[in-house]
Short mmCIF file of C-alpha atoms and ligand atoms in Angstrom, two decimals:
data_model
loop_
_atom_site.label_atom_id
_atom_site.label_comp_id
_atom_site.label_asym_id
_atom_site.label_seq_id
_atom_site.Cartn_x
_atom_site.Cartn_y
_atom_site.Cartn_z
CA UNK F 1 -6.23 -13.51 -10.42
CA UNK F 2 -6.42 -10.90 -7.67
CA UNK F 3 -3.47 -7.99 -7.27
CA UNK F 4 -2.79 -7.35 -3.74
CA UNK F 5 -3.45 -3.88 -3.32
CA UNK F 6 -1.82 -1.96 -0.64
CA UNK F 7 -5.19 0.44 0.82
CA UNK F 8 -7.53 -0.79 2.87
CA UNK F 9 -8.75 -4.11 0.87
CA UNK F 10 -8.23 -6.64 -2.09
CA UNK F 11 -8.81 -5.00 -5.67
CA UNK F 12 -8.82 -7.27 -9.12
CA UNK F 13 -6.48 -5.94 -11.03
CA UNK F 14 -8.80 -4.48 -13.62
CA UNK F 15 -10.50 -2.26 -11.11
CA UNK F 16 -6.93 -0.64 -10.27
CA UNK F 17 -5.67 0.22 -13.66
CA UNK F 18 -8.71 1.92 -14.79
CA UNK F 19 -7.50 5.36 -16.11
CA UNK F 20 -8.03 7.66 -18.97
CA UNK F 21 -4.95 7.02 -20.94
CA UNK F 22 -5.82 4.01 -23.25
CA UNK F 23 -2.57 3.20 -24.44
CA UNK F 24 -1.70 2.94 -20.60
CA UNK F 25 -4.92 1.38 -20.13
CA UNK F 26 -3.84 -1.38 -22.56
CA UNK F 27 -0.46 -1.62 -21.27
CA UNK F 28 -1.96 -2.38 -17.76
CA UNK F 29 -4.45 -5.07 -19.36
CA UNK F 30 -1.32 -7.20 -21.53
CA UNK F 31 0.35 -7.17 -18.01
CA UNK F 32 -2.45 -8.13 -16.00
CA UNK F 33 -2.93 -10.71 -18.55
CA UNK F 34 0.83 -11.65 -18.24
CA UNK F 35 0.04 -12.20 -14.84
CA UNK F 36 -2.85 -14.22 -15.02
CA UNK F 37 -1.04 -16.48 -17.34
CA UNK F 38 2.02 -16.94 -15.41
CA UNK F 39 -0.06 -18.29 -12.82
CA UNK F 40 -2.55 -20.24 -14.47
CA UNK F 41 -0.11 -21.32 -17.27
CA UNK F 42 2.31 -23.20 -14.01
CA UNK F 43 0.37 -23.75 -10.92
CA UNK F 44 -3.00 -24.20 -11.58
CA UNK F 45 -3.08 -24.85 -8.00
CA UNK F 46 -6.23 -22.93 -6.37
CA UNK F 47 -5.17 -20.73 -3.25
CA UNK F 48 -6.94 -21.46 0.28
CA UNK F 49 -8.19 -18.12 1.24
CA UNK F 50 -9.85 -16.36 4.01
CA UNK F 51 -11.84 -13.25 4.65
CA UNK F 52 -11.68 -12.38 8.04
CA UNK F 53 -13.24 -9.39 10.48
CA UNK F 54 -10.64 -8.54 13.12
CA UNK F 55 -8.86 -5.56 14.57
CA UNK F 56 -11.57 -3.43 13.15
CA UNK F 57 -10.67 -4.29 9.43
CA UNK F 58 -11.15 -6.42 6.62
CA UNK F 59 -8.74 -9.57 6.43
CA UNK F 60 -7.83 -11.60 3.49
CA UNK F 61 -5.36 -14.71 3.49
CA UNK F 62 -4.25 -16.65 1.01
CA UNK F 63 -1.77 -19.53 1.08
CA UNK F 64 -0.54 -22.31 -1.57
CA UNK F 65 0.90 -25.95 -1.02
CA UNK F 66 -0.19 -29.28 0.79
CA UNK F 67 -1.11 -27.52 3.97
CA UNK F 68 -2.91 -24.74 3.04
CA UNK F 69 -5.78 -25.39 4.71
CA UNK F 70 -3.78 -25.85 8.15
CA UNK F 71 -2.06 -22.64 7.62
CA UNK F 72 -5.37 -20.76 6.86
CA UNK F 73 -6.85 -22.50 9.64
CA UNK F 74 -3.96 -21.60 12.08
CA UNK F 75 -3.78 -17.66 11.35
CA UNK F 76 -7.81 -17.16 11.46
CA UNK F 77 -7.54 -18.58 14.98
CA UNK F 78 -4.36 -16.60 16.01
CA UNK F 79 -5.62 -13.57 14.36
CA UNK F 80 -8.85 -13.83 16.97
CA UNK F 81 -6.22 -14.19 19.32
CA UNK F 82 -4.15 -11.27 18.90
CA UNK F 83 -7.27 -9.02 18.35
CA UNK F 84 -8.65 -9.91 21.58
CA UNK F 85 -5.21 -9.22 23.77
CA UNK F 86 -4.76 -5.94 21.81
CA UNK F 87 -8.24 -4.75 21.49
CA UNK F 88 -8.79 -1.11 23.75
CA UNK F 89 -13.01 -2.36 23.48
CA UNK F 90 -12.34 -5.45 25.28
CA UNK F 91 -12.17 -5.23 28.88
CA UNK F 92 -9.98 -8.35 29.07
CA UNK F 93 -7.65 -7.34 26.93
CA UNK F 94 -3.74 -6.65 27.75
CA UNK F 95 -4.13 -3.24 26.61
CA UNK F 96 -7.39 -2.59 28.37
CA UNK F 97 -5.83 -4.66 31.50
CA UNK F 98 -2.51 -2.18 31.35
CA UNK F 99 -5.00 0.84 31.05
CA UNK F 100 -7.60 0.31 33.76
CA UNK F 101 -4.58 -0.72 36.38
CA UNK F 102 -2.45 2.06 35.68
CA UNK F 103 0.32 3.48 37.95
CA UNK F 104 0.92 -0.47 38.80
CA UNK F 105 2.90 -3.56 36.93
CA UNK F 106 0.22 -5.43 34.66
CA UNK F 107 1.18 -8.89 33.39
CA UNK F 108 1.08 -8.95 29.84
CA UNK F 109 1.54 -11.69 27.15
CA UNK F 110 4.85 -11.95 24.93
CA UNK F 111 3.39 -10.50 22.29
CA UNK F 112 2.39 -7.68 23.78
CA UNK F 113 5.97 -6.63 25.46
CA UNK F 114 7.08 -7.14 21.58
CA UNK F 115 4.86 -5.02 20.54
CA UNK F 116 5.74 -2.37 23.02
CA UNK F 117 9.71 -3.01 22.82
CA UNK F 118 9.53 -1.93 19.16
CA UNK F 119 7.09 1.02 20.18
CA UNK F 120 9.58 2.33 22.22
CA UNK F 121 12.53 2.22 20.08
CA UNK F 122 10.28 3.55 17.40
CA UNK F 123 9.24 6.54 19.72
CA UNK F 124 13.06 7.49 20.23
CA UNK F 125 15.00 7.05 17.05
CA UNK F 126 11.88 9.27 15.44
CA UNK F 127 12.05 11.94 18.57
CA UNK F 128 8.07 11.28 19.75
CA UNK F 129 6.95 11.06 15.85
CA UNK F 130 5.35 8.03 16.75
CA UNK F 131 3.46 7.32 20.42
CA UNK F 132 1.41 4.56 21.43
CA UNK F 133 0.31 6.11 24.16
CA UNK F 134 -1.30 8.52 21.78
CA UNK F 135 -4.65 7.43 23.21
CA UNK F 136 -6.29 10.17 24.86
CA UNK F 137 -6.02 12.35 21.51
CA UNK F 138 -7.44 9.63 19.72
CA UNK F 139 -10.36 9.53 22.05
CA UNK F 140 -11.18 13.11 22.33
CA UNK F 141 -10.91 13.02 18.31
CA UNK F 142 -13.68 10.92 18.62
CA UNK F 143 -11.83 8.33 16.42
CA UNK F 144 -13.01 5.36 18.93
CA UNK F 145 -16.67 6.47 19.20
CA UNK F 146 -16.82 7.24 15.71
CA UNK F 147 -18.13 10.73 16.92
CA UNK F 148 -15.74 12.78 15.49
CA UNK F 149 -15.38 16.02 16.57
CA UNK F 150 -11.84 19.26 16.79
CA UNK F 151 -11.54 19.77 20.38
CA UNK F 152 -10.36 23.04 22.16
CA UNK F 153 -6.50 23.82 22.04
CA UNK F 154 -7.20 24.77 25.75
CA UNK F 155 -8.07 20.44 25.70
CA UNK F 156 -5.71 19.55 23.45
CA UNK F 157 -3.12 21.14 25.20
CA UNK F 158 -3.86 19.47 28.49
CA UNK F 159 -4.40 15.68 27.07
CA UNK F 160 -0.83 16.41 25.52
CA UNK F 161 0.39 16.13 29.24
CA UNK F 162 -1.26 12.27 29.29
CA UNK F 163 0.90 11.35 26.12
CA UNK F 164 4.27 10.22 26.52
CA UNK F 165 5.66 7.45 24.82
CA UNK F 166 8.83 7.82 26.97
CA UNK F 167 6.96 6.88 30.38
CA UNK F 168 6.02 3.19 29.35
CA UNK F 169 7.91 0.62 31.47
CA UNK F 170 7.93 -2.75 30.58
CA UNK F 171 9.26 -5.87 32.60
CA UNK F 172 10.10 -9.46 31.53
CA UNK F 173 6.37 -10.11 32.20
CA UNK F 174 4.46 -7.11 32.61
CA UNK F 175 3.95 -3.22 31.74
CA UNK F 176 2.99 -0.22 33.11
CA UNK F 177 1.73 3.06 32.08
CA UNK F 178 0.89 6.32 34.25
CA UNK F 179 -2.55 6.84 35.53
CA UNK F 180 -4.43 9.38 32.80
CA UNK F 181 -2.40 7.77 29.95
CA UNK F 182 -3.30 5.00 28.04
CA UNK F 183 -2.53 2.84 24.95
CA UNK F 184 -3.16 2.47 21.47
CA UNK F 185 -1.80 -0.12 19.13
CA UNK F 186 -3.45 1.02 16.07
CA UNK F 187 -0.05 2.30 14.26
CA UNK F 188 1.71 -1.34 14.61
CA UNK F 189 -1.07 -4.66 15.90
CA UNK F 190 -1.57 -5.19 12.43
CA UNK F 191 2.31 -5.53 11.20
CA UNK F 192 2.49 -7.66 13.87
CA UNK F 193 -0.17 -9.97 13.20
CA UNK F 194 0.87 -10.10 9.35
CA UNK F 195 4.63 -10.55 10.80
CA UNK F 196 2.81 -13.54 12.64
CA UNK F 197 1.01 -14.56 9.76
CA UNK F 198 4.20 -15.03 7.57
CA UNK F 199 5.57 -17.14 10.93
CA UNK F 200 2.68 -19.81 10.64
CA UNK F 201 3.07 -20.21 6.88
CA UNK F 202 6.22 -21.12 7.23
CA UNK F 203 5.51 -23.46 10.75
CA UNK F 204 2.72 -25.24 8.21
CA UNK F 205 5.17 -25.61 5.34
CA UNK F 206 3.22 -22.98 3.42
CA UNK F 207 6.60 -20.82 1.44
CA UNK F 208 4.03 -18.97 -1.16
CA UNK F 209 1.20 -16.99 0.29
CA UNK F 210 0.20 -13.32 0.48
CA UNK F 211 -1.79 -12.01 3.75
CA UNK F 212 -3.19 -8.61 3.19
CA UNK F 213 -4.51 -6.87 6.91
CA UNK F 214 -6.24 -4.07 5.97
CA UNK F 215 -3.38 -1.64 4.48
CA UNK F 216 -0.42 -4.06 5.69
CA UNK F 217 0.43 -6.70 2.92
CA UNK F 218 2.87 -9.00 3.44
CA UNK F 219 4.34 -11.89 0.98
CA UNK F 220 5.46 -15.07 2.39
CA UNK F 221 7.77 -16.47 -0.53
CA UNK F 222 6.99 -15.18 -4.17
CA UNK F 223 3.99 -16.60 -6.05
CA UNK F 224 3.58 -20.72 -6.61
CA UNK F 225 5.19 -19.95 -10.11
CA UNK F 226 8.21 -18.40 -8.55
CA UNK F 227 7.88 -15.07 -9.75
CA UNK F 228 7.48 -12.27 -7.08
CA UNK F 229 4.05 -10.70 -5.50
CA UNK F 230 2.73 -7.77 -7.35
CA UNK F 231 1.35 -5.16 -5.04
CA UNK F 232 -0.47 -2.21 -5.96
CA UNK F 233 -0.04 1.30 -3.45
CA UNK F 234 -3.04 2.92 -3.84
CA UNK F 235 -3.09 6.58 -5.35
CA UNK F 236 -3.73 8.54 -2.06
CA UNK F 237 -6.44 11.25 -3.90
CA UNK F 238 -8.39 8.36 -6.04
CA UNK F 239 -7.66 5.24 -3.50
CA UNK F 240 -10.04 3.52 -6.59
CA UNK F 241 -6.14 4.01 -8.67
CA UNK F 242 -2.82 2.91 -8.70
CA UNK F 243 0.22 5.19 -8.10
CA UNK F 244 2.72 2.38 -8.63
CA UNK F 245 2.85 -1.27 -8.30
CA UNK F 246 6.04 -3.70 -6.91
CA UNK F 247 7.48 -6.76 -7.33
CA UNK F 248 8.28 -8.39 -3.64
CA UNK F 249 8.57 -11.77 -2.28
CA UNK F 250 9.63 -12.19 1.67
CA UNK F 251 8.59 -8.59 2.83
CA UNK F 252 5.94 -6.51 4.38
CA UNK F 253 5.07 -3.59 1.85
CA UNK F 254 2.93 -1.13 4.60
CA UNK F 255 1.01 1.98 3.45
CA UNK F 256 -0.18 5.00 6.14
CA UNK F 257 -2.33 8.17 4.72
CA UNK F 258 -4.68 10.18 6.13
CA UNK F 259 -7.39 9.06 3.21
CA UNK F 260 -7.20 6.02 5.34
CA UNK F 261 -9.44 7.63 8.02
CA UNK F 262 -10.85 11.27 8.03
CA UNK F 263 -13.53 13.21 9.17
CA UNK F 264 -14.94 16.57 7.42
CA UNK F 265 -15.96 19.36 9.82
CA UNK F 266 -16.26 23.34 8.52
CA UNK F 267 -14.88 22.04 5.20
CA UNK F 268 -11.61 21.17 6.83
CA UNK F 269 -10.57 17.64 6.66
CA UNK F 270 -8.98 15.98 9.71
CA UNK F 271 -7.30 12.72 9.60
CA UNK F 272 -6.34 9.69 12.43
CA UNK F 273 -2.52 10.05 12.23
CA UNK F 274 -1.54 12.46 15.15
CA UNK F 275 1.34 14.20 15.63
CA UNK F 276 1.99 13.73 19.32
CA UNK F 277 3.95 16.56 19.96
CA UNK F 278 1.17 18.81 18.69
CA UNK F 279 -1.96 16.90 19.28
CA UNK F 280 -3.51 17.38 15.06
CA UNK F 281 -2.97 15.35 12.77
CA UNK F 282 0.33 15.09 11.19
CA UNK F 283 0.43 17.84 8.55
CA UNK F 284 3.81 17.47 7.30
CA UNK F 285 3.19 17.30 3.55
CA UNK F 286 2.34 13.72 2.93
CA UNK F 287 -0.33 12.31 1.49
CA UNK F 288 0.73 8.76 2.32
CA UNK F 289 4.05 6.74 3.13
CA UNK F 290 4.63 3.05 1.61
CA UNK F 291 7.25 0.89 3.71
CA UNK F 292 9.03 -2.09 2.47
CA UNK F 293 11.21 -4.52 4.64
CA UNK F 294 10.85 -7.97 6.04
CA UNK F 295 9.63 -7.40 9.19
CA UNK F 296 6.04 -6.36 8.92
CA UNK F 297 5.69 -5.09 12.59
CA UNK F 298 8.84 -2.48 11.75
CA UNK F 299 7.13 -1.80 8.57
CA UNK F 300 4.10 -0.68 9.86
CA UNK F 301 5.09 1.00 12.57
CA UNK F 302 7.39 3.22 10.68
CA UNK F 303 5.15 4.29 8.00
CA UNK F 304 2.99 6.12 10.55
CA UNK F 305 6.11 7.63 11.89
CA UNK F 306 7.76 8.61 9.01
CA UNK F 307 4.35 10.12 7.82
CA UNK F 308 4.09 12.28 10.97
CA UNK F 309 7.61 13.08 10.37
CA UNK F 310 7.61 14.54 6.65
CA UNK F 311 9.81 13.90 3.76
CA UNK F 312 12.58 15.81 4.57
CA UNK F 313 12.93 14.26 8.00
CA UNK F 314 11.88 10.47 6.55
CA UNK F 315 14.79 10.95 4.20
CA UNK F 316 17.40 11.52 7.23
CA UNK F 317 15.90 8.75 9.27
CA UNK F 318 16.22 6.60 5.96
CA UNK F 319 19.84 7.85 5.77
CA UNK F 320 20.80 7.36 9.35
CA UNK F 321 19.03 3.82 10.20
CA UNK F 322 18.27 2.50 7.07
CA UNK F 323 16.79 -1.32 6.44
CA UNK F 324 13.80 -0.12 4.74
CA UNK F 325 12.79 1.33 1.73
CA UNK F 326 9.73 3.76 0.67
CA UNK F 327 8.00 4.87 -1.48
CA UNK F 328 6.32 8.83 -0.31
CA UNK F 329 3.06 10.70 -1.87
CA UNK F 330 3.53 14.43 -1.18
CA UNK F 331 1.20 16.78 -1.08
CA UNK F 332 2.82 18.44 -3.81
CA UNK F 333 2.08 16.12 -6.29
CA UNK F 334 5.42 14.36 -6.26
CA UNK F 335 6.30 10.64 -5.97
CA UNK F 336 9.64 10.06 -4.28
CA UNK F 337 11.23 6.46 -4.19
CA UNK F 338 14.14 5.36 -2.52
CA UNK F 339 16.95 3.71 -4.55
CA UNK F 340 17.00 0.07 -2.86
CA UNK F 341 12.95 -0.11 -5.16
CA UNK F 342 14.64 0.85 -8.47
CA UNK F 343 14.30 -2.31 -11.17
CA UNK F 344 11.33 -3.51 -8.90
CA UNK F 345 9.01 -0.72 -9.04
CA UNK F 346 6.29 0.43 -12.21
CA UNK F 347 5.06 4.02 -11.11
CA UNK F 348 4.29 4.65 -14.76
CA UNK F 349 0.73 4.93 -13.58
CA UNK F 350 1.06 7.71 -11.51
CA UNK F 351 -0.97 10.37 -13.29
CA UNK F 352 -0.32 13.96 -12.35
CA UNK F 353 2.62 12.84 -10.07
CA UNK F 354 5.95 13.73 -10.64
CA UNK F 355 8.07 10.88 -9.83
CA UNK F 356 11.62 10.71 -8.31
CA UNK F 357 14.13 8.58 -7.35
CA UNK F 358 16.27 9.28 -4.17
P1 AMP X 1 -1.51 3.41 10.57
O1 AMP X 1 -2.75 3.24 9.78
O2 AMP X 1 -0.69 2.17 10.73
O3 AMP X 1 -0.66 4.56 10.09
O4 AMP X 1 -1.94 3.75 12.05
C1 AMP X 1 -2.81 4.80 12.37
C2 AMP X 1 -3.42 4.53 13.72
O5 AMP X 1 -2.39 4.55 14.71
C3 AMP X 1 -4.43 5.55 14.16
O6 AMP X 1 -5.74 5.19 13.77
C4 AMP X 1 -4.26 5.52 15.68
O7 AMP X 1 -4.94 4.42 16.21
C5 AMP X 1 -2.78 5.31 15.85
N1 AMP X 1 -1.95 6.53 15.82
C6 AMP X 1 -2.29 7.77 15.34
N2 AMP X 1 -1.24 8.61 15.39
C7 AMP X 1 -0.20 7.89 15.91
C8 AMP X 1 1.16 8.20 16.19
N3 AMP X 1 1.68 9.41 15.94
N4 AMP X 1 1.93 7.22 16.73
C9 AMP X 1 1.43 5.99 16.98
N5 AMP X 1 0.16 5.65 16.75
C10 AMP X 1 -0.64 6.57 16.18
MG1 MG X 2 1.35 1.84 11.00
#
């Protein structure tokens, strides 16, 4: 019996919970036990699962019922797929196509004009909190090359003049970008794929799987017993721990932090999620932002804005648009969760947080 855990991979459950507290410690064994026996004790039915390599992460699938195997089989290939029309490494792909012939129409796939319909909207209702065109601060970051590095504020300055989520066009078919700018669908290829994911399941008759795409989990049905998903949000200073873990069945759950990605450099840490308007990484008092809602593509998307954005400024997009919940990690040691989780979330386990409910 595996938990899903909402980081960057698959955890048991055991490795999670580990803490000082015994009595907690305990607590978290009799329910992972609980668990493990509502599973075994009325499906003994074995999972098909897959590990797979794409979009620069680790991917794990797992799908119950007659047609597992098709299922499995169907969102490996489509996964391959999507990673090589979105990759910004692959000169073939739609984003690579878009960037080399900018200032012109490229035609794109469908999935890629979804992709940057919903990065558009996204980039207005949160007022340039989240950009895929974001690009050229990624790469003089050094976050492609993996040769990090804190450019000038002289450069940053002038790459901020390439970034403009605003000057995207797309067509029926095609989309173009301005020469100097380019793309980056780091914040939201992976929601889509798991949104994707859950879409094949359901075309193969699978209704109880879990797909977890590096940091973007998403449950197709609840678990063969019936009883909802557990997944764990990792605790964003010890990812090794658990700050909470919720019950869903149907929905993406989505986590973005800067622990996610980082570099060190004159003991000063610098993470991957940019603010766009400045051209540094967000530094608006979150250690990381949890998403829930059905579609995975929103979900991820919007917990790398609302991160960029803050608390205070997450809360008033909550309030204004709403169809999500979250679950934020501040920098001040505080857990806030909004209402629509209460009854469905355990943060008992977040040591040294304080945790509220909005
Ligand atoms: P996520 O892990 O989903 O929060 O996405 C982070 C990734 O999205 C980064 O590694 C970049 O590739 C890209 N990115 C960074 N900052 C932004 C931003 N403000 N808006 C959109 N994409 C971003
Ligand atoms: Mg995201």
């Amino acid at each position: 019996m595996r938990m899903h855990y909402n980081g960057t991979m698959h955890v048991d459950f055991e490795r999670g919970v580990c803490r000082k507290n015994r009595k907690r410690r305990f607590a978290a064994f009799a329910f992972a036990l609980l668990l493990c026996l509502s599973v075994l004790g009325c499906d003994a039915e074995a999972a098909a699962r897959a590990d797979v390599f794409a979009m620069d992460t680790v991917m794990t699938l797992s799908a119950y019922g007659k047609q597992k195997h098709a299922a499995i089989d169907a969102c490996k290939a489509e996964l391959f797929r999507l990673d090589a029309l979105f990759s910004v490494t692959n000169a073939k792909s739609d984003v690579r196509r878009v960037m080399d012939g900018a200032g012109a129409f490229i035609d794109v796939s469908s999935e890629t004009l979804a992709i940057l319909a919903q990065a558009s909207a996204l980039f207005y209702s949160t007022d340039g909190a989240f950009d895929v065109t974001v690009f050229p601060l990624m790469e003089a970051w050094g976050f492609y090359a993996k040769a990090y590095t804190v450019p000038e504020d002289a450069a940053i300055r002038s790459l901020l003049t390439r970034v403009d989520g605003g000057a995207v066009e797309i067509t029926e078919t095609a989309a173009r970008i301005l020469p100097g700018m380019g793309l980056d669908f780091g914040a939201i290829a992976k929601g889509f794929a798991s949104q994707r994911m859950a879409e094949l399941f359901m075309e193969n008759g699978v209704t109880s799987g879990i797909v977890s795409l590096g940091g973007n989990v998403q449950a197709i049905g609840s678990q063969p017993d019936g009883t909802p998903w557990s997944v764990g949000i990792a605790d964003p200073r010890q990812k090794e721990k658990l700050t909470a873990v919720l019950s869903c069945s149907d929905e993406a759950v989505v986590t973005s932090g800067g622990y996610n990605r980082f570099f060190e450099q004159d003991g000063k840490t610098y993470h991957h999620i940019l603010d766009p308007r400045t051209g540094y990484p967000a530094d608006a008092g979150l250690l990381s932002v949890t998403v829930v809602c059905e579609n995975g593509m929103a979900a991820d998307g919007l917990s790398t804005a609302l991160f960029v954005m803050g608390l205070d400024a997450a809360l008033s997009y909550y309030d204004e648009y709403g169809g999500f919940e979250a679950v934020f990690v501040t920098e001040d040691d505080t857990v806030v969760i909004t209402g629509g989780l209460k009854g469905r979330i355990d943060a008992s386990m977040a040591e040294g947080f304080d945790v509220l409910y909005r």
